[in-house]
Amino acid sequence: MSRSGREVLLGVGGGIAAYKACDLLRRLQDHGFLVTVVPTPASLNFVGTATWEALSGRRVLSQVWENVHAVPHIHYAERADYIVIAPATADLIARLAHGRADDLLTNIVLASRAPKLIVPAMHPEMWLDPATVANVSILRERGFLVMEPDVGRLTGADIGPGRFPESARILERLHEIVGRSADLLGRKILVTAGGTREPIDPVRYIGNRSSGKQGYAIAQAAASRGAQVHLIAANCELADIQGVEITHVETTAQLEQSLAQYFLTTDVLVMCAAVADAKPVQMSNEKIKKNTLLRIDLVANPDLLAQIARQRVSGQVIVGFAAETENHLDNARRKISEKALDLLYLNDVSGGAIFGSEMTHGTLLDSDGGALNISEVSKDSLAHVLLDQVVTRLR
């Protein structure tokens, strides 16, 4: 199964702290995670299914016997990149420690190999009870990451260890597990992907071989790092990315219009789309018969990247892409200078390389004259390498 690196399964145990998990869900979303909530049946006494569905935007199940034909415990287990159980009650910790599978959440935990973060919340006497201490020890020995609860006031007048931690502390621990902080949180990133097409008649067009895979990888990576991402997709046969706003376009004129609409309100533009260099002077509304298709008069399309770069405001970062077959570095350096780009990724596309592939190689150039050679890597990996450089520029 394709993994986005952003899928969090949020398990909610049946304690009063369940209401605090609502804030945790929102903060996870703010940090670019896609969240599916799986509450235990007991937790629904505190926060109901309707609340979780409204906040997550996803269907919420709590029993193995719901939606049985889809085998939900396996489906959720395979989809989750990370499992966070918050709050985890003494009862839920005990069931997990002993391998019980008596509700949907515990079934998922047994079926999943994803990293698991447990956030206990209970009365101090329950947290310090030898049975709970032993169960927590068992989970930690099995690779579960169990947070220490906060010390503070709980229900009633009792004070001690067992308080549900603040969302910020839970997120900090999750980011340690993920290995990448939300360093683009609050940033708006505009990404273009694919290739524009210029119609000759209703069935023919002038276009290029760009698949859009690299642009989609960048959009997904940026979202996983907390950015608010808008993707302009030109003729891409790829699935929409959850959590990313997408505008579909076909022609260069449509791409130009979308750039004009969104560019000035963004922090970063990654211009990954391949723009058709020319278009027919006139499009035929009827299919041209092949025996009359002897000549096509062309007119140059505008240079959208150079055009939009002239409109930039202070603080914006612009990233371009170059596909070359000869004089690679000279052409790329001239492009980064003439178009006033901050960064440019150079592809050697001799023989049709790179297009449609899951892998890429090339050189990442910056406006200061620096160059980083990229050996054969996945387009997902390149996306993060490129965004690392963007973050440095934003700072």
Coordinates of C-alpha atoms in Angstrom, one line a residue:
M1 CA 0.0 0.0 0.0
S2 CA 1.2 3.5 -0.8
R3 CA 2.1 5.4 2.4
S4 CA 2.0 9.2 2.7
G5 CA 4.0 9.4 5.9
R6 CA 1.1 11.5 7.3
E7 CA -1.5 9.0 8.4
V8 CA -2.1 9.0 12.1
L9 CA -4.6 6.7 13.8
L10 CA -5.8 8.3 17.0
G11 CA -7.1 5.8 19.5
V12 CA -9.2 7.3 22.3
G13 CA -9.6 5.5 25.5
G14 CA -12.6 5.7 27.9
G15 CA -11.4 8.3 30.4
I16 CA -12.5 11.8 31.2
A17 CA -9.4 13.1 29.4
A18 CA -11.1 12.0 26.1
Y19 CA -12.4 15.5 25.6
K20 CA -8.8 16.8 25.5
A21 CA -8.1 14.5 22.6
C22 CA -10.3 16.8 20.5
D23 CA -7.6 19.5 20.8
L24 CA -4.9 17.0 20.0
L25 CA -6.7 16.0 16.9
R26 CA -6.8 19.6 15.7
R27 CA -3.2 20.2 16.5
L28 CA -2.2 17.0 14.6
Q29 CA -4.1 18.4 11.6
D30 CA -2.4 21.7 12.0
H31 CA 0.9 19.9 11.7
G32 CA 0.0 18.3 8.4
F33 CA -1.2 14.9 9.7
L34 CA -4.2 13.1 8.3
V35 CA -6.1 11.6 11.3
T36 CA -8.5 8.7 11.6
V37 CA -10.1 8.4 15.0
V38 CA -10.9 5.0 16.5
P39 CA -12.5 5.4 19.9
T40 CA -13.1 2.6 22.3
P41 CA -16.8 1.9 22.9
A42 CA -16.4 3.1 26.5
S43 CA -14.9 6.4 25.4
L44 CA -18.1 7.3 23.5
N45 CA -19.6 8.0 26.9
F46 CA -17.4 11.1 27.0
V47 CA -17.1 12.2 23.4
G48 CA -19.5 10.9 20.8
T49 CA -18.9 9.6 17.2
A50 CA -20.5 12.7 15.7
T51 CA -17.9 14.9 17.3
W52 CA -15.0 12.8 16.0
E53 CA -16.4 12.6 12.5
A54 CA -17.0 16.4 12.4
L55 CA -13.5 17.1 13.5
S56 CA -11.6 14.5 11.5
G57 CA -13.8 14.7 8.4
R58 CA -13.7 10.9 8.3
R59 CA -16.0 8.0 9.2
V60 CA -15.5 6.8 12.7
L61 CA -15.8 3.1 13.8
S62 CA -15.3 1.6 17.2
Q63 CA -16.4 -2.0 16.8
V64 CA -15.0 -4.9 14.8
W65 CA -18.5 -5.7 13.7
E66 CA -19.1 -2.4 11.9
N67 CA -18.4 -2.3 8.1
V68 CA -17.3 -5.9 8.3
H69 CA -17.0 -6.4 4.5
A70 CA -14.1 -3.9 4.4
V71 CA -12.2 -5.7 7.2
P72 CA -11.6 -2.4 9.0
H73 CA -9.0 -3.6 11.5
I74 CA -6.7 -4.7 8.7
H75 CA -7.5 -1.7 6.5
Y76 CA -6.7 0.8 9.3
A77 CA -3.6 -1.2 10.4
E78 CA -2.1 -1.1 6.9
R79 CA -2.9 2.6 6.3
A80 CA -1.6 4.0 9.6
D81 CA 1.9 5.4 9.5
Y82 CA 1.7 6.1 13.3
I83 CA -0.7 5.1 16.1
V84 CA -1.3 7.5 18.9
I85 CA -3.5 6.3 21.8
A86 CA -4.6 9.3 23.9
P87 CA -5.8 9.0 26.5
A88 CA -4.8 5.5 27.4
T89 CA -6.7 4.3 30.5
A90 CA -5.4 1.7 33.0
D91 CA -7.9 -0.8 31.5
L92 CA -6.8 -0.1 27.9
I93 CA -3.1 -0.4 28.8
A94 CA -3.8 -3.7 30.5
R95 CA -5.6 -5.0 27.5
L96 CA -2.8 -3.9 25.1
A97 CA -0.2 -5.5 27.4
H98 CA -1.9 -8.8 27.3
G99 CA -2.6 -8.8 23.6
R100 CA -6.4 -8.6 23.9
A101 CA -8.4 -7.9 20.8
D102 CA -11.9 -7.1 22.1
D103 CA -12.7 -3.9 20.3
L104 CA -11.6 -2.3 17.0
L105 CA -8.7 -0.3 18.5
T106 CA -7.0 -3.3 20.1
N107 CA -7.5 -5.4 16.9
I108 CA -5.8 -2.6 14.9
V109 CA -2.9 -2.4 17.4
L110 CA -2.2 -6.1 17.1
A111 CA -2.4 -6.0 13.3
S112 CA -0.2 -2.9 12.8
R113 CA 3.6 -2.6 12.6
A114 CA 3.4 1.2 12.8
P115 CA 5.2 3.0 15.7
K116 CA 2.8 3.3 18.6
L117 CA 2.8 6.2 21.1
I118 CA 0.7 5.7 24.3
V119 CA -0.4 8.7 26.3
P120 CA -1.7 7.5 29.7
A121 CA -4.2 9.5 31.7
M122 CA -5.7 8.2 35.0
H123 CA -5.9 8.7 38.7
P124 CA -2.5 8.7 40.5
E125 CA -3.3 5.6 42.5
M126 CA -4.1 3.7 39.3
W127 CA -1.0 5.0 37.5
L128 CA 1.3 3.9 40.4
D129 CA -0.5 0.6 41.0
P130 CA 2.0 -2.3 40.6
A131 CA -0.3 -3.9 37.9
T132 CA -0.2 -0.7 35.8
V133 CA 3.5 -0.3 36.3
A134 CA 4.1 -3.9 35.1
N135 CA 1.8 -3.4 32.1
V136 CA 3.6 -0.2 31.1
S137 CA 6.9 -2.1 31.4
I138 CA 5.7 -4.9 29.2
L139 CA 4.6 -2.4 26.5
R140 CA 7.9 -0.6 26.6
E141 CA 9.8 -3.9 26.2
R142 CA 7.7 -4.6 23.1
G143 CA 8.6 -1.3 21.5
F144 CA 5.7 0.9 22.5
L145 CA 6.6 4.4 23.4
V146 CA 4.8 5.2 26.6
M147 CA 4.8 8.8 27.8
E148 CA 5.0 9.8 31.4
P149 CA 1.8 11.5 32.4
D150 CA 1.9 15.1 33.7
V151 CA 1.6 15.9 37.4
G152 CA -1.3 18.1 38.4
R153 CA -4.9 18.3 39.4
L154 CA -7.2 15.6 38.1
T155 CA -10.9 15.1 38.7
G156 CA -12.1 16.4 42.0
A157 CA -9.4 17.7 44.3
D158 CA -6.8 15.0 43.7
I159 CA -3.3 16.1 42.6
G160 CA -0.5 13.8 41.4
P161 CA 0.9 11.9 38.4
G162 CA -1.7 10.8 35.8
R163 CA -2.8 14.1 34.2
F164 CA -3.2 14.1 30.4
P165 CA -0.2 16.0 28.9
E166 CA -0.7 19.2 26.9
S167 CA -1.1 18.7 23.2
A168 CA 2.2 20.4 22.5
R169 CA 4.1 17.9 24.6
I170 CA 2.4 15.0 22.8
L171 CA 3.2 16.5 19.4
E172 CA 6.8 17.1 20.4
R173 CA 7.2 13.4 21.2
L174 CA 5.5 12.3 18.0
H175 CA 7.8 14.5 16.0
E176 CA 10.7 12.8 17.7
I177 CA 9.3 9.5 16.4
V178 CA 8.6 10.9 12.9
G179 CA 12.1 12.3 12.7
R180 CA 11.0 15.5 11.0
S181 CA 9.5 18.5 12.7
A182 CA 6.7 20.6 11.2
D183 CA 9.2 23.2 9.9
L184 CA 6.8 24.5 7.4
L185 CA 3.9 25.0 9.8
G186 CA 1.9 28.1 8.9
R187 CA 3.6 28.6 5.5
K188 CA 1.6 28.7 2.3
I189 CA 3.2 26.8 -0.6
L190 CA 2.0 26.8 -4.2
V191 CA 3.1 23.9 -6.3
T192 CA 2.6 23.3 -10.0
A193 CA 2.8 19.9 -11.5
G194 CA 2.4 18.0 -14.9
G195 CA 2.5 19.6 -18.3
T196 CA 0.3 22.0 -20.1
R197 CA -1.4 21.0 -23.4
E198 CA -2.4 23.3 -26.3
P199 CA -5.3 22.0 -28.4
I200 CA -4.9 21.8 -32.1
D201 CA -8.4 20.5 -32.6
P202 CA -10.8 18.5 -30.3
V203 CA -8.6 15.4 -30.5
R204 CA -5.0 16.7 -30.9
Y205 CA -2.8 18.8 -28.8
I206 CA 0.8 20.1 -28.4
G207 CA 2.2 18.9 -25.1
N208 CA 5.1 17.2 -23.3
R209 CA 5.9 14.1 -21.3
S210 CA 5.8 15.5 -17.8
S211 CA 3.7 13.1 -15.6
G212 CA 3.3 15.4 -12.5
K213 CA 4.8 12.8 -10.1
Q214 CA 7.6 15.1 -8.9
G215 CA 5.1 18.0 -8.3
Y216 CA 2.8 15.7 -6.4
A217 CA 5.6 14.4 -4.3
I218 CA 6.6 17.9 -3.3
A219 CA 3.0 18.9 -2.5
Q220 CA 2.6 15.8 -0.3
A221 CA 6.0 16.3 1.4
A222 CA 5.2 20.0 2.1
A223 CA 1.9 19.1 3.6
S224 CA 3.6 16.5 5.8
R225 CA 5.8 19.2 7.2
G226 CA 2.8 21.4 8.2
A227 CA 2.5 23.7 5.2
Q228 CA -0.8 24.8 3.7
V229 CA -0.4 23.5 0.2
H230 CA -2.2 24.5 -3.0
L231 CA -1.4 22.3 -6.0
I232 CA -2.1 23.4 -9.6
A233 CA -2.1 20.2 -11.6
A234 CA -1.8 20.3 -15.4
N235 CA -3.1 17.1 -17.0
C236 CA -2.0 14.7 -14.3
E237 CA -3.4 11.2 -14.0
L238 CA -2.7 11.0 -10.3
A239 CA -4.9 10.7 -7.3
D240 CA -5.7 13.8 -5.4
I241 CA -3.8 14.3 -2.2
Q242 CA -5.9 14.4 1.0
G243 CA -5.3 17.7 2.8
V244 CA -4.0 19.5 -0.2
E245 CA -6.1 21.9 -2.2
I246 CA -5.9 21.1 -5.9
T247 CA -6.8 23.1 -9.0
H248 CA -6.9 21.2 -12.3
V249 CA -5.9 23.0 -15.4
E250 CA -5.2 22.0 -19.0
T251 CA -3.6 24.9 -21.0
T252 CA -0.9 27.4 -20.4
A253 CA -3.4 30.2 -20.2
Q254 CA -5.3 28.4 -17.5
L255 CA -2.1 27.8 -15.5
E256 CA -1.2 31.5 -16.0
Q257 CA -4.6 32.5 -14.6
S258 CA -4.3 30.2 -11.5
L259 CA -0.8 31.5 -10.8
A260 CA -2.0 35.1 -10.9
Q261 CA -4.8 34.2 -8.5
Y262 CA -2.7 32.4 -5.9
F263 CA 0.9 33.5 -6.1
L264 CA 0.9 36.8 -4.2
T265 CA -0.6 35.2 -1.1
T266 CA 1.9 32.3 -0.9
D267 CA 5.3 32.1 0.8
V268 CA 6.8 29.6 -1.7
L269 CA 6.2 28.8 -5.3
V270 CA 7.6 25.5 -6.6
M271 CA 7.2 25.7 -10.4
C272 CA 7.5 22.0 -11.3
A273 CA 5.0 22.0 -14.2
A274 CA 6.4 21.8 -17.7
V275 CA 4.8 24.6 -19.8
A276 CA 4.3 24.0 -23.5
D277 CA 6.6 26.4 -25.4
A278 CA 4.1 27.2 -28.1
K279 CA 0.5 26.9 -29.1
P280 CA -1.4 27.0 -32.4
V281 CA -2.3 30.4 -33.6
Q282 CA -5.8 29.1 -34.1
M283 CA -7.6 26.1 -32.7
S284 CA -10.0 24.3 -35.0
N285 CA -13.4 23.6 -33.4
E286 CA -13.8 20.5 -35.7
K287 CA -11.4 17.6 -36.1
I288 CA -8.9 18.4 -38.9
K289 CA -8.9 15.7 -41.6
K290 CA -5.4 14.2 -41.8
N291 CA -5.2 14.9 -45.5
T292 CA -5.5 18.7 -44.8
L293 CA -3.3 18.7 -41.7
L294 CA -0.3 19.9 -43.6
R295 CA 0.8 22.9 -41.5
I296 CA 0.3 24.3 -38.0
D297 CA 1.2 27.9 -37.4
L298 CA 2.5 28.4 -33.9
V299 CA 2.9 31.3 -31.5
A300 CA 5.1 31.3 -28.4
N301 CA 3.6 30.9 -25.0
P302 CA 4.6 33.4 -22.3
D303 CA 7.4 32.5 -20.0
L304 CA 5.2 32.0 -16.9
L305 CA 8.1 31.5 -14.4
A306 CA 9.9 34.7 -15.5
Q307 CA 6.6 36.5 -15.6
I308 CA 5.5 35.5 -12.1
A309 CA 9.0 36.1 -10.6
R310 CA 8.7 39.8 -11.6
Q311 CA 5.7 40.1 -9.3
R312 CA 7.3 38.6 -6.2
V313 CA 7.2 40.4 -2.9
S314 CA 9.9 40.4 -0.2
G315 CA 10.3 37.1 1.6
Q316 CA 8.9 34.9 -1.1
V317 CA 10.9 31.9 -2.3
I318 CA 10.7 30.7 -5.9
V319 CA 11.9 27.3 -7.0
G320 CA 12.2 26.3 -10.7
F321 CA 12.9 23.2 -12.6
A322 CA 14.9 22.7 -15.8
A323 CA 14.9 19.7 -18.2
E324 CA 18.1 19.8 -20.4
T325 CA 19.7 17.5 -22.8
E326 CA 22.9 19.5 -23.5
N327 CA 25.0 22.3 -21.9
H328 CA 23.1 21.4 -18.8
L329 CA 24.8 23.5 -16.1
D330 CA 25.3 26.6 -18.4
N331 CA 21.7 26.6 -19.4
A332 CA 20.5 26.1 -15.8
R333 CA 22.7 28.8 -14.3
R334 CA 21.5 31.2 -17.0
K335 CA 17.9 30.3 -16.2
I336 CA 18.3 30.8 -12.5
S337 CA 19.9 34.2 -13.1
E338 CA 17.5 35.5 -15.8
K339 CA 14.4 34.5 -13.9
A340 CA 15.7 35.6 -10.5
L341 CA 15.0 32.2 -8.9
D342 CA 16.2 31.1 -5.4
L343 CA 16.6 27.5 -6.3
L344 CA 16.5 25.4 -9.5
Y345 CA 16.5 21.6 -9.9
L346 CA 18.3 20.5 -13.1
N347 CA 17.3 17.2 -14.8
D348 CA 19.2 15.6 -17.5
V349 CA 16.4 14.2 -19.7
S350 CA 18.5 12.8 -22.5
G351 CA 16.8 9.8 -24.0
G352 CA 13.5 10.5 -22.2
A353 CA 15.0 9.9 -18.7
I354 CA 13.1 11.0 -15.6
F355 CA 9.7 11.5 -17.2
G356 CA 7.1 9.2 -15.6
S357 CA 9.7 7.5 -13.4
E358 CA 9.5 7.0 -9.7
M359 CA 13.2 8.0 -9.5
T360 CA 15.3 11.0 -10.3
H361 CA 18.8 12.4 -10.4
G362 CA 20.2 15.8 -11.1
T363 CA 21.7 18.9 -9.6
L364 CA 20.1 21.4 -7.2
L365 CA 21.4 24.9 -7.8
D366 CA 21.0 28.0 -5.7
S367 CA 21.2 31.7 -6.6
D368 CA 24.4 32.1 -4.7
G369 CA 26.2 29.7 -7.1
G370 CA 26.0 26.6 -4.9
A371 CA 25.3 23.2 -6.4
L372 CA 24.2 19.9 -4.8
N373 CA 24.5 16.8 -6.9
I374 CA 21.6 14.4 -6.4
S375 CA 22.4 10.8 -7.2
E376 CA 19.6 8.3 -8.0
V377 CA 16.8 8.9 -5.4
S378 CA 13.1 8.6 -5.3
K379 CA 11.1 11.6 -6.2
D380 CA 9.7 11.6 -2.6
S381 CA 13.2 11.8 -1.2
L382 CA 14.1 14.6 -3.6
A383 CA 11.0 16.5 -2.4
H384 CA 12.3 16.6 1.1
V385 CA 15.9 17.5 0.0
L386 CA 14.4 20.5 -1.9
L387 CA 12.2 21.5 1.0
D388 CA 15.1 21.5 3.4
Q389 CA 16.7 24.1 1.2
V390 CA 13.4 26.1 1.0
V391 CA 13.2 26.1 4.8
T392 CA 16.8 27.5 5.0
R393 CA 15.8 30.3 2.6
L394 CA 12.6 31.1 4.6
R395 CA 14.6 31.5 7.8

